[in-house]
Every structure is written in structure tokens, then in C-alpha cells.
Short mmCIF file of C-alpha atoms in Angstrom, two decimals:
data_model
loop_
_atom_site.label_atom_id
_atom_site.label_comp_id
_atom_site.label_asym_id
_atom_site.label_seq_id
_atom_site.Cartn_x
_atom_site.Cartn_y
_atom_site.Cartn_z
CA MET A 22 20.08 0.72 4.85
CA ARG A 23 18.78 4.30 4.71
CA HIS A 24 15.66 4.93 2.66
CA HIS A 25 15.21 7.96 0.43
CA ILE A 26 11.41 8.93 -0.12
CA LEU A 27 10.24 11.59 -2.32
CA LEU A 28 6.97 13.51 -1.27
CA PRO A 29 5.77 15.77 -4.19
CA THR A 30 3.36 18.33 -2.76
CA ASP A 31 1.00 20.78 -3.99
CA PHE A 32 0.23 21.97 -0.41
CA SER A 33 -3.14 20.31 -0.49
CA ASP A 34 -4.51 18.26 2.29
CA ASN A 35 -4.44 15.09 0.25
CA ALA A 36 -0.71 15.79 -0.30
CA TRP A 37 -0.26 16.07 3.46
CA ARG A 38 -2.03 12.89 4.07
CA ALA A 39 0.08 10.95 1.68
CA ALA A 40 3.13 12.29 3.44
CA GLN A 41 1.82 11.28 6.72
CA TYR A 42 1.09 7.79 5.26
CA ALA A 43 4.86 7.46 4.15
CA ILE A 44 6.12 8.68 7.56
CA ASN A 45 4.04 5.99 9.40
CA LEU A 46 4.71 3.29 6.68
CA TYR A 47 8.62 3.76 7.30
CA ALA A 48 8.29 4.44 10.93
CA ASN A 49 10.75 1.91 12.00
CA GLU A 50 13.33 2.49 9.21
CA SER A 51 16.12 5.14 8.87
CA CYS A 52 14.65 7.52 6.13
CA THR A 53 15.33 10.86 4.59
CA PHE A 54 12.11 12.22 3.27
CA TYR A 55 12.21 15.00 0.59
CA PHE A 56 9.29 17.50 0.45
CA SER A 57 9.27 18.54 -3.26
CA HIS A 58 7.35 21.32 -4.99
CA ALA A 59 7.13 22.04 -8.67
CA TRP A 60 6.35 25.75 -9.07
CA THR A 61 5.01 27.25 -12.18
CA PHE A 62 3.39 30.44 -13.09
CA LEU A 63 0.80 30.55 -15.93
CA ASN A 64 0.58 33.79 -17.67
CA THR A 65 -2.88 33.88 -19.14
CA GLY A 66 -2.03 36.94 -21.19
CA ALA A 67 0.51 35.86 -23.62
CA ARG A 68 1.73 39.42 -24.31
CA THR A 69 1.67 40.73 -21.05
CA HIS A 70 4.99 41.05 -19.33
CA VAL A 71 4.96 39.85 -15.69
CA PRO A 72 7.57 41.67 -13.63
CA GLU A 73 10.05 39.85 -11.40
CA SER A 74 8.98 41.96 -8.57
CA TYR A 75 5.56 40.23 -8.78
CA LEU A 76 6.89 36.59 -9.37
CA GLN A 77 9.68 36.57 -6.75
CA PRO A 78 7.18 36.96 -3.76
CA LEU A 79 5.15 33.97 -5.13
CA ARG A 80 8.19 31.75 -5.20
CA ASP A 81 9.36 32.77 -1.86
CA GLU A 82 5.80 31.99 -0.41
CA ALA A 83 6.00 28.57 -1.98
CA LYS A 84 9.47 27.95 -0.37
CA GLU A 85 8.10 29.08 2.90
CA LYS A 86 5.33 26.54 2.51
CA LEU A 87 7.81 23.93 2.02
CA MET A 88 9.77 24.78 5.07
CA SER A 89 6.41 24.73 7.16
CA LEU A 90 5.82 21.30 5.91
CA LYS A 91 9.17 20.08 6.92
CA ASP A 92 8.68 21.57 10.38
CA LEU A 93 5.30 19.85 10.64
CA ALA A 94 6.77 16.50 9.71
CA LYS A 95 9.47 16.70 12.29
CA LYS A 96 6.75 17.14 14.95
CA GLU A 97 4.83 14.05 13.31
CA SER A 98 8.00 12.00 13.25
CA GLN A 99 9.52 12.49 16.73
CA ASP A 100 11.80 9.79 18.24
CA ARG A 101 12.17 8.03 14.82
CA ASP A 102 15.32 8.14 12.63
CA HIS A 103 13.99 10.37 10.07
CA THR A 104 15.28 13.53 8.48
CA PHE A 105 13.45 16.07 6.13
CA GLU A 106 14.72 18.20 3.47
CA THR A 107 12.88 20.49 0.93
CA LEU A 108 13.36 20.49 -2.83
CA PHE A 109 12.02 23.71 -4.79
CA CYS A 110 11.83 23.24 -8.69
CA ILE A 111 10.77 25.65 -11.25
CA GLY A 112 8.91 23.38 -13.83
CA SER A 113 6.64 20.56 -14.28
CA LEU A 114 5.72 17.99 -11.67
CA MET A 115 7.58 15.49 -13.71
CA ASP A 116 10.63 17.67 -14.23
CA SER A 117 10.85 17.89 -10.32
CA ILE A 118 10.37 14.17 -9.84
CA GLN A 119 13.25 13.32 -12.30
CA ILE A 120 15.46 15.88 -11.03
CA ALA A 121 15.15 14.63 -7.34
CA ILE A 122 15.60 11.06 -8.39
CA LYS A 123 18.86 11.95 -10.07
CA LYS A 124 20.27 14.09 -7.39
CA LYS A 125 18.97 12.49 -4.22
CA GLN A 126 19.02 8.83 -5.16
CA ILE A 127 15.23 8.42 -4.52
CA ASP A 128 14.04 4.99 -3.76
CA LEU A 129 10.18 5.58 -3.78
CA VAL A 130 7.74 8.40 -4.77
CA VAL A 131 4.73 8.74 -2.39
CA MET A 132 1.99 10.91 -3.64
CA GLY A 133 -1.93 11.55 -3.15
CA THR A 134 -4.03 10.63 -5.99
CA LYS A 135 -5.85 13.90 -6.15
CA GLY A 136 -4.56 17.55 -5.95
CA ALA A 137 -6.10 20.75 -4.71
CA THR A 138 -8.56 20.68 -7.69
CA GLY A 139 -9.54 17.08 -7.50
CA THR A 140 -13.23 16.03 -7.68
CA GLN A 141 -14.79 13.01 -6.47
CA GLU A 142 -15.64 12.06 -9.89
CA PHE A 143 -12.18 11.09 -10.92
CA LEU A 144 -9.94 8.30 -9.63
CA PHE A 145 -6.75 10.08 -10.53
CA GLY A 146 -5.92 13.50 -11.16
CA SER A 147 -4.28 14.53 -14.37
CA ASN A 148 -0.71 15.10 -12.82
CA THR A 149 -0.88 11.58 -11.18
CA VAL A 150 -1.71 10.02 -14.64
CA ALA A 151 1.13 11.85 -16.16
CA VAL A 152 3.52 10.53 -13.53
CA ILE A 153 2.31 6.87 -13.85
CA ASN A 154 2.66 7.13 -17.59
CA LYS A 155 6.06 8.58 -17.69
CA MET A 156 7.80 7.10 -14.74
CA ARG A 157 10.22 4.48 -15.67
CA GLN A 158 12.85 5.06 -12.95
CA ARG A 159 11.15 4.23 -9.52
CA PRO A 160 7.88 2.91 -8.17
CA VAL A 161 5.19 5.27 -7.14
CA LEU A 162 3.02 4.76 -4.14
CA LEU A 163 -0.40 6.31 -4.70
CA VAL A 164 -2.41 7.09 -1.56
CA PRO A 165 -6.20 7.78 -1.99
CA SER A 166 -7.69 10.80 -0.42
CA LYS A 167 -9.72 9.02 2.13
CA ALA A 168 -6.89 6.42 3.11
CA ARG A 169 -5.90 6.27 6.77
CA TYR A 170 -2.89 4.53 7.84
CA GLU A 171 -3.06 0.92 8.86
CA THR A 172 -0.06 -1.27 9.42
CA PRO A 173 0.21 -3.20 6.04
CA THR A 174 0.02 -6.88 7.19
CA SER A 175 -1.37 -7.94 3.60
CA LEU A 176 -0.35 -6.95 0.07
CA VAL A 177 -2.12 -8.16 -3.10
CA PHE A 178 -0.31 -8.68 -6.30
CA PRO A 179 -2.66 -9.43 -9.17
CA THR A 180 -1.02 -11.29 -12.12
CA ASP A 181 -2.00 -13.40 -15.25
CA PHE A 182 1.28 -15.24 -15.09
CA ASN A 183 1.87 -14.35 -18.76
CA ARG A 184 5.16 -12.79 -18.14
CA PHE A 185 8.57 -13.72 -16.72
CA TYR A 186 9.12 -12.00 -13.36
CA GLY A 187 12.30 -10.13 -12.83
CA GLU A 188 13.65 -7.10 -10.94
CA GLU A 189 10.20 -5.47 -10.75
CA LEU A 190 9.32 -8.01 -7.86
CA LYS A 191 12.07 -6.55 -5.85
CA SER A 192 9.89 -3.46 -5.09
CA ILE A 193 7.03 -5.87 -3.68
CA LYS A 194 9.60 -7.74 -1.47
CA GLN A 195 10.97 -4.48 -0.08
CA LEU A 196 7.50 -3.33 0.70
CA ALA A 197 6.65 -6.57 2.47
CA ASP A 198 10.01 -6.50 4.50
CA LEU A 199 8.92 -3.12 6.30
CA HIS A 200 6.16 -4.93 8.33
CA THR A 201 6.65 -8.66 7.52
CA SER A 202 3.54 -8.38 5.32
CA LYS A 203 2.14 -11.46 3.76
CA ILE A 204 1.83 -11.27 -0.11
CA GLU A 205 -1.55 -12.46 -1.70
CA ILE A 206 -0.96 -13.34 -5.37
CA LEU A 207 -4.21 -12.93 -7.20
CA HIS A 208 -5.01 -14.59 -10.43
CA ILE A 209 -8.36 -13.88 -12.27
CA ASN A 210 -9.45 -16.86 -14.12
CA LYS A 211 -10.52 -16.73 -17.70
CA LYS A 212 -9.72 -20.32 -18.63
CA GLU A 213 -9.99 -23.40 -16.38
CA GLU A 214 -6.35 -24.41 -16.82
CA LEU A 215 -3.02 -22.43 -17.18
CA SER A 216 -0.96 -22.91 -20.28
CA ASP A 217 2.61 -24.37 -19.90
CA THR A 218 4.21 -20.94 -20.00
CA GLN A 219 1.84 -19.66 -17.15
CA ASN A 220 2.59 -22.75 -14.91
CA ALA A 221 6.39 -22.02 -15.51
CA ASN A 222 5.95 -18.51 -14.68
CA MET A 223 3.88 -19.34 -11.45
CA GLU A 224 6.46 -21.73 -10.33
CA MET A 225 9.27 -19.18 -10.82
CA LEU A 226 7.21 -16.52 -8.80
CA ASP A 227 6.65 -18.99 -6.03
CA SER A 228 10.46 -19.59 -5.93
CA TYR A 229 11.30 -15.87 -6.15
CA LEU A 230 9.02 -15.29 -3.03
CA GLU A 231 10.71 -18.20 -0.89
CA GLY A 232 11.06 -16.93 2.55
CA TYR A 233 8.01 -14.54 2.42
CA GLU A 234 4.60 -15.68 3.55
CA HIS A 235 2.56 -15.86 0.23
CA HIS A 236 -0.35 -17.42 -1.09
CA PHE A 237 -1.94 -18.10 -4.66
CA ASN A 238 -5.61 -17.10 -5.07
CA TRP A 239 -7.81 -17.93 -7.84
CA VAL A 240 -11.16 -15.77 -8.60
CA THR A 241 -13.44 -15.75 -11.53
CA ASP A 242 -14.76 -12.60 -13.09
CA LYS A 243 -14.77 -12.53 -16.87
CA LYS A 244 -16.22 -8.96 -17.24
CA LYS A 245 -14.20 -6.67 -14.94
CA LYS A 246 -10.85 -7.31 -13.43
CA GLU A 247 -11.05 -4.06 -11.40
CA ARG A 248 -14.27 -5.39 -9.87
CA ALA A 249 -12.61 -8.60 -8.92
CA ILE A 250 -9.67 -6.89 -7.52
CA THR A 251 -11.75 -4.45 -5.51
CA ARG A 252 -13.88 -7.42 -4.02
CA PHE A 253 -10.66 -9.25 -3.00
CA ILE A 254 -9.32 -6.26 -1.33
CA LYS A 255 -12.42 -5.64 0.74
CA GLU A 256 -12.96 -9.52 1.69
CA ASN A 257 -9.48 -10.22 2.73
CA ASN A 258 -8.53 -6.84 4.52
CA ILE A 259 -5.74 -6.20 2.07
CA ASN A 260 -3.67 -3.02 2.91
CA ILE A 261 -1.78 -2.14 -0.29
CA LEU A 262 -2.31 -3.16 -3.97
CA THR A 263 0.79 -3.65 -5.85
CA MET A 264 1.00 -3.94 -9.82
CA ILE A 265 3.68 -3.76 -12.42
CA ASN A 266 2.94 -1.12 -15.06
CA TYR A 267 3.58 -3.43 -18.26
CA GLU A 268 2.61 -2.06 -21.69
CA HIS A 269 -1.13 -2.79 -22.20
CA SER A 270 -1.46 -3.86 -18.71
CA PHE A 271 -4.30 -3.34 -16.28
CA VAL A 272 -2.62 -0.27 -14.93
CA GLU A 273 -2.67 1.20 -18.60
CA ASN A 274 -6.33 0.36 -18.90
CA LEU A 275 -7.12 1.76 -15.40
CA ILE A 276 -5.65 5.38 -16.20
CA LYS A 277 -7.31 5.48 -19.58
CA GLU A 278 -10.64 5.35 -18.04
CA PRO A 279 -10.61 7.74 -15.02
CA VAL A 280 -14.31 8.09 -14.26
CA ILE A 281 -15.22 5.78 -11.37
CA LYS A 282 -18.72 5.13 -12.33
CA LYS A 283 -17.81 4.06 -15.64
CA MET A 284 -15.07 1.71 -14.53
CA GLY A 285 -16.63 0.30 -11.36
CA TYR A 286 -13.23 0.66 -9.73
CA HIS A 287 -12.84 2.56 -6.34
CA SER A 288 -9.24 3.44 -5.14
CA ILE A 289 -9.81 2.29 -1.67
CA VAL A 290 -6.24 1.26 -0.48
CA PRO A 291 -2.81 2.73 -1.35
CA PHE A 292 -1.61 1.52 -4.88
CA LEU A 293 2.09 0.84 -5.56
CA VAL A 294 2.73 1.11 -9.30
CA ILE A 295 5.93 -0.59 -10.32
CA PRO A 296 7.72 0.52 -13.60
CA ARG A 297 8.44 -2.44 -15.76
CA VAL A 298 11.98 -3.24 -16.60
CA ASP A 299 12.52 -3.65 -20.29
#
């Protein structure tokens, strides 16, 4: 099976590092990678006409940067069954992603968590938050600015066992398949015992992951889920955090509180956000 991976870029170093991560993650797979750039021009003077003779060179420059990224990626990916294409879109980042998904049968979107104007204060840039909020078609792998590629031998999937697991788990299994990664299921205790519904969902999850190395882990942290997850990641050498973006879920809470100091959460490993299936 050939994978189709979208790599949105604003030509920042962080975007390139996310692309490098994706190339290495799929090193042993047949892949087509698409470097996508959403070009916009903000006219600060509403009544000022901007001539096409000024705009066209700017668009051409962006297209040239895309081609340079493509050439750089080819060198990065020698002797692998990888091909690279470029997609240039006039419009918003979300527009460019949705167009690519429709036209190119994209399986996964991989992007950096901060763009060219990112600061250390914020966990996610505004563009990243917009994509997480609006994306309902494909999973998004967010790569932190300081992340360096390590073969993902361990994934973590935090869950409260309150929901029935369906097609969303397919993305986690596909990720585990790439490098035969073990899946650590993390439950953060609030009560000593699970309800009947939680027990049924846990058994279903255990059955669904049959054939994959997986373990159930219980931790207690009644104050901050993000702190418990971060600690588990560090203590167990987890390589990728995976979560389903349910309504009113931890993911929603995470992106509503973007200041790291306030949240106590640090994006230390790539984060796979899986859209819920309604």
C-alpha cells in the first residue's frame, strides 16, 4: 500500500523539521509526500490597489521555495521508495489542506506545532489550533519544534474508557504497524473502580488490539491530566502521543489553554490527533 502524506509548509525551520520527521517515520514504506503552501497577501491598506505586477513575483517566489523543498527532500530520502510533489494554493491553510485531501487522497497530515512567528510561550500556533479544531477528515501528526526523530518503539493512548472505540483506532494501529510499536494504554484514575460501561469498553479495546503488543496502565493524578500524561511519557520513553479529538475531550481543553506555564503541559513528543467519527 502506498501512503499519501501532506506536509503543509510556511518555509519555517519548524515546518522542515516536521517534514524530515515524516520522511524518517515512513522510511521503509512506499510514500508520496506533498509539500503544500497556502499563499495569501494581506493588504493593510483596504483602499489601496495592489497591482498584479507586484503580486505575481511574490507568488512565483513561493512556488520556487516549494520546488527547493522538493529537491532538498529528495536528497534527504535517497534509496527509499519516496516521491515528492508540490501543491500551491491561494487561500488559507485550512483551504489548502482540504483541497489536497480531496484531490490527492491524503492519509495523514504532518505539520510543525509552531510557524515562523512562533514563540516559546505558546504550545500551539494559531494555525495549528485552527487545523485541530476544524479537521474532521484525516489524522494530524503534530511535531514539536525541538523533536528529533527516534524510531517509535512505544506509543501512548490515554483514555477514560467512557466511549465505544470504533474506526478512530485504525489510525493508531496503522502508526504502530510502521515500526511494530507497542501501544501503552493510559488510564488516569479518578475513582478506584471502573463502571460496567468502562469495563465493557476496556475489554472491547483489548480485543480490538489483538495481535498488537499493548499494555494497560493505571496512574493517579486528580488535578492535571496533562501532568500525568507528560510524566508517563518521560518515565516510559514514549515516542508518540495519540489521542482522539472527541467533543469536550482533553484535546479540546488542551488547545483552549495554550500557555504552557498555565497548563503545566509541554509538547515533548509528536502528537497524533485523530478526528472523531460521528
